[in-house]
Amino acid sequence: AQSVTQLGSHVSVSEGALVLLRCNYSSSVPPYLFWYVQYPNQGLQLLLKYTTGATLVKGINGFEAEFKKSETSFHLTKPSAHMSDAAEYFCAVSGDGGYQKVTFGIGTKLQVIP
Amino acid sequence: DTEVTQTPKHLVMGMTNKKSLKCEQHMGHRAMYWYKQKAKKPPELMFVYSYEKLSINESVPSRFSPECPNSSLLNLHLHALQPEDSALYLCASSQEGQENSPLHFGNGTRLTVT
């Protein structure tokens, strides 16, 4: 069965500092990987998705994710945090059991300190 | 603005009530989903409809009854719910047939069962 592990349920960074949110996945088939963001009282919004063959994936709002098959990781980064980045971030995987079965990680709440 | 519209935004119902949640999308997506999200938790898949047919039911109790009247609409009928069913109910859609097609979420209905 597929799974996603997000290390750190809460991450705090200073405004302007590097953002690094960690995600490791487990899947018995080549995975489809995604990062979503959720602002308070809203649904989830796609930040970026992994495309087969790519190593570095660029998303919206300056976010990027690097796919490392050897480490089964798909960490999310942003060079410089902005106050508006404060939100909950979910890593997600699908493929194992059908691509419509999307498994989400527990989420990482990002706090940006002014 | 979200392209998946959910109504109502908030719903309070007693354990003997019958109510319905509604979801509408006009993106031409042929896969539609219901997710349940408890506070500080990731979304959990409940149902998937593919081309207006129920394709996945994640062993959801029968007090939740989904319906897909057409390719744009998705309903979730609620009856005899329990207080532990209080949660944010999220509707999502995606393109059918594309394995890395991301989910497009509505802003959810916040349900409180009293």
mmCIF file of C-alpha atoms in Angstrom:
data_model
loop_
_atom_site.group_PDB
_atom_site.id
_atom_site.type_symbol
_atom_site.label_atom_id
_atom_site.label_comp_id
_atom_site.label_asym_id
_atom_site.label_seq_id
_atom_site.Cartn_x
_atom_site.Cartn_y
_atom_site.Cartn_z
ATOM 1 C CA ALA A 1 0.000 0.000 0.000
ATOM 2 C CA GLN A 2 1.165 3.519 -0.675
ATOM 3 C CA SER A 3 1.934 6.029 2.041
ATOM 4 C CA VAL A 4 3.426 9.436 2.603
ATOM 5 C CA THR A 5 5.440 10.616 5.591
ATOM 6 C CA GLN A 6 5.785 14.295 6.280
ATOM 7 C CA LEU A 7 8.472 15.042 8.825
ATOM 8 C CA GLY A 8 7.492 17.876 11.118
ATOM 9 C CA SER A 9 3.852 18.707 11.711
ATOM 10 C CA HIS A 10 4.869 22.300 12.455
ATOM 11 C CA VAL A 11 7.640 24.296 10.818
ATOM 12 C CA SER A 12 8.516 27.896 11.688
ATOM 13 C CA VAL A 13 10.688 30.102 9.518
ATOM 14 C CA SER A 14 11.528 33.781 9.504
ATOM 15 C CA GLU A 15 10.256 35.948 6.684
ATOM 16 C CA GLY A 16 12.839 35.830 3.895
ATOM 17 C CA ALA A 17 14.342 32.532 5.057
ATOM 18 C CA LEU A 18 14.451 29.254 3.183
ATOM 19 C CA VAL A 19 11.385 27.041 3.434
ATOM 20 C CA LEU A 20 11.989 23.267 3.455
ATOM 21 C CA LEU A 21 9.095 20.871 3.971
ATOM 22 C CA ARG A 22 9.979 17.195 3.920
ATOM 23 C CA CYS A 23 8.046 14.378 2.286
ATOM 24 C CA ASN A 24 9.006 10.724 1.889
ATOM 25 C CA TYR A 25 6.788 8.279 0.048
ATOM 26 C CA SER A 26 6.291 4.571 -0.198
ATOM 27 C CA SER A 27 4.739 2.913 -3.209
ATOM 28 C CA SER A 28 4.974 -0.452 -4.935
ATOM 29 C CA VAL A 29 4.506 1.216 -8.319
ATOM 30 C CA PRO A 30 5.995 4.382 -9.841
ATOM 31 C CA PRO A 31 4.237 7.089 -7.857
ATOM 32 C CA TYR A 32 2.341 10.169 -8.850
ATOM 33 C CA LEU A 33 3.350 12.848 -6.369
ATOM 34 C CA PHE A 34 1.744 16.161 -5.491
ATOM 35 C CA TRP A 35 2.014 19.030 -3.062
ATOM 36 C CA TYR A 36 -1.138 20.858 -2.015
ATOM 37 C CA VAL A 37 -1.623 23.934 0.163
ATOM 38 C CA GLN A 38 -4.619 24.644 2.378
ATOM 39 C CA TYR A 39 -5.376 28.075 3.788
ATOM 40 C CA PRO A 40 -7.762 28.371 6.755
ATOM 41 C CA ASN A 41 -11.397 27.596 5.946
ATOM 42 C CA GLN A 42 -10.576 26.706 2.355
ATOM 43 C CA GLY A 43 -10.126 23.615 0.251
ATOM 44 C CA LEU A 44 -6.785 22.335 -0.975
ATOM 45 C CA GLN A 45 -4.996 23.990 -3.882
ATOM 46 C CA LEU A 46 -2.383 22.317 -6.057
ATOM 47 C CA LEU A 47 1.121 23.719 -5.652
ATOM 48 C CA LEU A 48 2.883 21.350 -7.995
ATOM 49 C CA LYS A 49 2.941 17.794 -9.304
ATOM 50 C CA TYR A 50 5.691 15.396 -10.230
ATOM 51 C CA THR A 51 6.118 14.640 -13.903
ATOM 52 C CA THR A 52 7.819 11.361 -14.829
ATOM 53 C CA GLY A 53 11.455 11.903 -15.730
ATOM 54 C CA ALA A 54 11.778 15.280 -14.069
ATOM 55 C CA THR A 55 14.033 15.862 -11.105
ATOM 56 C CA LEU A 56 13.110 19.400 -10.176
ATOM 57 C CA VAL A 57 9.482 20.455 -10.441
ATOM 58 C CA LYS A 58 8.439 24.093 -10.338
ATOM 59 C CA GLY A 59 5.106 25.143 -8.950
ATOM 60 C CA ILE A 60 3.130 28.225 -8.140
ATOM 61 C CA ASN A 61 4.118 30.999 -5.712
ATOM 62 C CA GLY A 62 7.840 30.273 -6.104
ATOM 63 C CA PHE A 63 7.734 26.745 -4.698
ATOM 64 C CA GLU A 64 9.796 23.869 -6.086
ATOM 65 C CA ALA A 65 10.112 20.192 -5.263
ATOM 66 C CA GLU A 66 12.962 17.821 -5.955
ATOM 67 C CA PHE A 67 12.220 14.180 -6.718
ATOM 68 C CA LYS A 68 14.890 11.762 -5.486
ATOM 69 C CA LYS A 69 14.029 8.172 -6.298
ATOM 70 C CA SER A 70 17.004 6.779 -4.390
ATOM 71 C CA GLU A 71 15.788 8.504 -1.226
ATOM 72 C CA THR A 72 12.053 8.102 -2.017
ATOM 73 C CA SER A 73 11.702 11.790 -1.265
ATOM 74 C CA PHE A 74 9.836 14.729 -2.728
ATOM 75 C CA HIS A 75 10.781 17.680 -0.525
ATOM 76 C CA LEU A 76 9.214 21.102 -1.066
ATOM 77 C CA THR A 77 11.325 24.258 -0.988
ATOM 78 C CA LYS A 78 11.036 27.993 -1.452
ATOM 79 C CA PRO A 79 14.112 30.231 -1.324
ATOM 80 C CA SER A 80 12.488 33.095 0.564
ATOM 81 C CA ALA A 81 9.426 32.788 2.779
ATOM 82 C CA HIS A 82 6.674 35.369 2.629
ATOM 83 C CA MET A 83 4.042 36.023 5.264
ATOM 84 C CA SER A 84 1.371 34.854 2.826
ATOM 85 C CA ASP A 85 2.992 31.384 2.739
ATOM 86 C CA ALA A 86 1.638 30.615 6.204
ATOM 87 C CA ALA A 87 -0.694 27.666 5.641
ATOM 88 C CA GLU A 88 -0.988 23.875 5.893
ATOM 89 C CA TYR A 89 0.942 21.905 3.285
ATOM 90 C CA PHE A 90 0.074 18.356 2.259
ATOM 91 C CA CYS A 91 2.210 15.943 0.303
ATOM 92 C CA ALA A 92 0.173 13.342 -1.599
ATOM 93 C CA VAL A 93 0.776 10.160 -3.577
ATOM 94 C CA SER A 94 -1.327 8.081 -5.931
ATOM 95 C CA GLY A 95 -0.817 5.148 -8.265
ATOM 96 C CA ASP A 96 -0.759 2.164 -5.957
ATOM 97 C CA GLY A 97 -4.333 0.874 -5.956
ATOM 98 C CA GLY A 98 -5.332 3.090 -8.841
ATOM 99 C CA TYR A 99 -4.517 6.712 -9.604
ATOM 100 C CA GLN A 100 -7.822 7.953 -8.227
ATOM 101 C CA LYS A 101 -6.881 6.779 -4.731
ATOM 102 C CA VAL A 102 -4.858 9.704 -3.460
ATOM 103 C CA THR A 103 -3.184 9.292 -0.070
ATOM 104 C CA PHE A 104 -2.316 12.464 1.809
ATOM 105 C CA GLY A 105 0.374 12.980 4.407
ATOM 106 C CA ILE A 106 -0.563 14.337 7.820
ATOM 107 C CA GLY A 107 0.273 17.855 6.749
ATOM 108 C CA THR A 108 2.845 20.428 7.845
ATOM 109 C CA LYS A 109 1.704 23.720 9.260
ATOM 110 C CA LEU A 110 4.065 26.458 8.146
ATOM 111 C CA GLN A 111 4.402 29.503 10.372
ATOM 112 C CA VAL A 112 6.217 32.559 9.018
ATOM 113 C CA ILE A 113 7.642 34.870 11.624
ATOM 114 C CA PRO A 114 8.003 38.543 10.695
ATOM 115 C CA ASP B 1 -11.914 31.842 -7.051
ATOM 116 C CA THR B 2 -12.449 28.126 -6.857
ATOM 117 C CA GLU B 3 -13.846 26.349 -9.921
ATOM 118 C CA VAL B 4 -15.548 23.739 -7.775
ATOM 119 C CA THR B 5 -18.492 25.181 -5.900
ATOM 120 C CA GLN B 6 -19.877 23.600 -2.751
ATOM 121 C CA THR B 7 -23.090 24.490 -0.935
ATOM 122 C CA PRO B 8 -23.873 25.162 1.788
ATOM 123 C CA LYS B 9 -20.689 26.536 3.353
ATOM 124 C CA HIS B 10 -21.889 25.617 6.837
ATOM 125 C CA LEU B 11 -24.496 23.118 7.995
ATOM 126 C CA VAL B 12 -25.749 22.244 11.445
ATOM 127 C CA MET B 13 -28.002 19.219 11.713
ATOM 128 C CA GLY B 14 -29.465 16.995 14.359
ATOM 129 C CA MET B 15 -28.962 13.273 14.442
ATOM 130 C CA THR B 16 -32.453 12.598 13.083
ATOM 131 C CA ASN B 17 -32.283 15.112 10.225
ATOM 132 C CA LYS B 18 -31.849 14.448 6.526
ATOM 133 C CA LYS B 19 -29.748 16.933 4.609
ATOM 134 C CA SER B 20 -27.741 17.072 1.386
ATOM 135 C CA LEU B 21 -24.420 18.570 0.411
ATOM 136 C CA LYS B 22 -24.033 19.811 -3.145
ATOM 137 C CA CYS B 23 -21.043 20.193 -5.431
ATOM 138 C CA GLU B 24 -20.807 21.614 -8.934
ATOM 139 C CA GLN B 25 -17.946 21.935 -11.417
ATOM 140 C CA HIS B 26 -17.846 23.226 -14.981
ATOM 141 C CA MET B 27 -14.323 22.200 -15.949
ATOM 142 C CA GLY B 28 -15.469 19.212 -17.973
ATOM 143 C CA HIS B 29 -13.960 16.810 -15.458
ATOM 144 C CA ARG B 30 -15.458 13.319 -15.483
ATOM 145 C CA ALA B 31 -14.117 12.163 -12.110
ATOM 146 C CA MET B 32 -15.605 13.593 -8.938
ATOM 147 C CA TYR B 33 -14.750 12.878 -5.323
ATOM 148 C CA TRP B 34 -15.979 13.298 -1.761
ATOM 149 C CA TYR B 35 -13.418 13.684 0.988
ATOM 150 C CA LYS B 36 -13.875 14.064 4.740
ATOM 151 C CA GLN B 37 -11.419 16.163 6.723
ATOM 152 C CA LYS B 38 -11.385 16.259 10.505
ATOM 153 C CA ALA B 39 -9.653 19.117 12.297
ATOM 154 C CA LYS B 40 -5.855 19.054 12.017
ATOM 155 C CA LYS B 41 -6.010 15.905 9.860
ATOM 156 C CA PRO B 42 -5.506 15.200 6.161
ATOM 157 C CA PRO B 43 -8.463 14.617 3.845
ATOM 158 C CA GLU B 44 -9.756 11.052 3.772
ATOM 159 C CA LEU B 45 -11.279 9.658 0.595
ATOM 160 C CA MET B 46 -14.935 8.615 0.836
ATOM 161 C CA PHE B 47 -16.264 8.140 -2.703
ATOM 162 C CA VAL B 48 -15.177 8.483 -6.325
ATOM 163 C CA TYR B 49 -17.452 8.806 -9.325
ATOM 164 C CA SER B 50 -16.105 8.154 -12.801
ATOM 165 C CA TYR B 51 -18.319 9.066 -15.748
ATOM 166 C CA GLU B 52 -21.250 9.402 -13.346
ATOM 167 C CA LYS B 53 -20.773 5.872 -12.005
ATOM 168 C CA LEU B 54 -19.626 5.068 -8.493
ATOM 169 C CA SER B 55 -16.152 3.591 -8.867
ATOM 170 C CA ILE B 56 -14.762 3.741 -5.328
ATOM 171 C CA ASN B 57 -16.504 3.497 -1.959
ATOM 172 C CA GLU B 58 -14.012 3.473 0.880
ATOM 173 C CA SER B 59 -16.277 1.427 3.162
ATOM 174 C CA VAL B 60 -18.243 4.503 4.131
ATOM 175 C CA PRO B 61 -21.253 3.943 6.458
ATOM 176 C CA SER B 62 -24.602 3.854 4.703
ATOM 177 C CA ARG B 63 -25.768 6.988 6.499
ATOM 178 C CA PHE B 64 -23.729 8.748 3.785
ATOM 179 C CA SER B 65 -25.278 8.301 0.341
ATOM 180 C CA PRO B 66 -23.595 9.807 -2.723
ATOM 181 C CA GLU B 67 -25.305 10.696 -5.957
ATOM 182 C CA CYS B 68 -24.023 11.956 -9.299
ATOM 183 C CA PRO B 69 -27.009 13.244 -11.313
ATOM 184 C CA ASN B 70 -24.867 14.410 -14.234
ATOM 185 C CA SER B 71 -21.272 15.121 -15.169
ATOM 186 C CA SER B 72 -21.258 18.506 -13.415
ATOM 187 C CA LEU B 73 -23.057 17.720 -10.186
ATOM 188 C CA LEU B 74 -22.271 15.625 -7.143
ATOM 189 C CA ASN B 75 -24.432 15.285 -4.059
ATOM 190 C CA LEU B 76 -23.896 13.723 -0.667
ATOM 191 C CA HIS B 77 -27.107 12.778 1.143
ATOM 192 C CA LEU B 78 -26.883 12.618 4.912
ATOM 193 C CA HIS B 79 -29.205 10.755 7.246
ATOM 194 C CA ALA B 80 -29.018 9.762 10.907
ATOM 195 C CA LEU B 81 -25.511 11.092 11.352
ATOM 196 C CA GLN B 82 -23.521 10.898 14.551
ATOM 197 C CA PRO B 83 -21.658 13.734 16.310
ATOM 198 C CA GLU B 84 -18.355 12.151 15.254
ATOM 199 C CA ASP B 85 -19.361 12.799 11.636
ATOM 200 C CA SER B 86 -18.818 16.510 12.234
ATOM 201 C CA ALA B 87 -16.055 17.556 9.831
ATOM 202 C CA LEU B 88 -15.204 19.545 6.729
ATOM 203 C CA TYR B 89 -16.563 17.749 3.666
ATOM 204 C CA LEU B 90 -14.610 18.465 0.536
ATOM 205 C CA CYS B 91 -15.649 17.859 -3.037
ATOM 206 C CA ALA B 92 -13.020 17.523 -5.743
ATOM 207 C CA SER B 93 -12.837 16.808 -9.442
ATOM 208 C CA SER B 94 -10.167 15.703 -11.881
ATOM 209 C CA GLN B 95 -9.708 14.805 -15.500
ATOM 210 C CA GLU B 96 -10.548 11.196 -16.166
ATOM 211 C CA GLY B 97 -7.984 9.100 -17.977
ATOM 212 C CA GLN B 98 -4.936 11.167 -17.016
ATOM 213 C CA GLU B 99 -3.038 9.399 -14.301
ATOM 214 C CA ASN B 100 -1.272 12.448 -12.891
ATOM 215 C CA SER B 101 -4.271 14.723 -13.170
ATOM 216 C CA PRO B 102 -4.442 16.757 -9.955
ATOM 217 C CA LEU B 103 -7.501 17.179 -7.792
ATOM 218 C CA HIS B 104 -9.397 20.471 -7.923
ATOM 219 C CA PHE B 105 -11.071 21.087 -4.587
ATOM 220 C CA GLY B 106 -14.012 23.162 -3.513
ATOM 221 C CA ASN B 107 -13.862 25.156 -0.279
ATOM 222 C CA GLY B 108 -15.899 22.558 1.538
ATOM 223 C CA THR B 109 -18.975 22.342 3.704
ATOM 224 C CA ARG B 110 -18.342 22.528 7.421
ATOM 225 C CA LEU B 111 -20.800 20.115 8.993
ATOM 226 C CA THR B 112 -21.733 20.070 12.648
ATOM 227 C CA VAL B 113 -23.901 17.235 13.946
ATOM 228 C CA THR B 114 -25.643 17.972 17.249
#
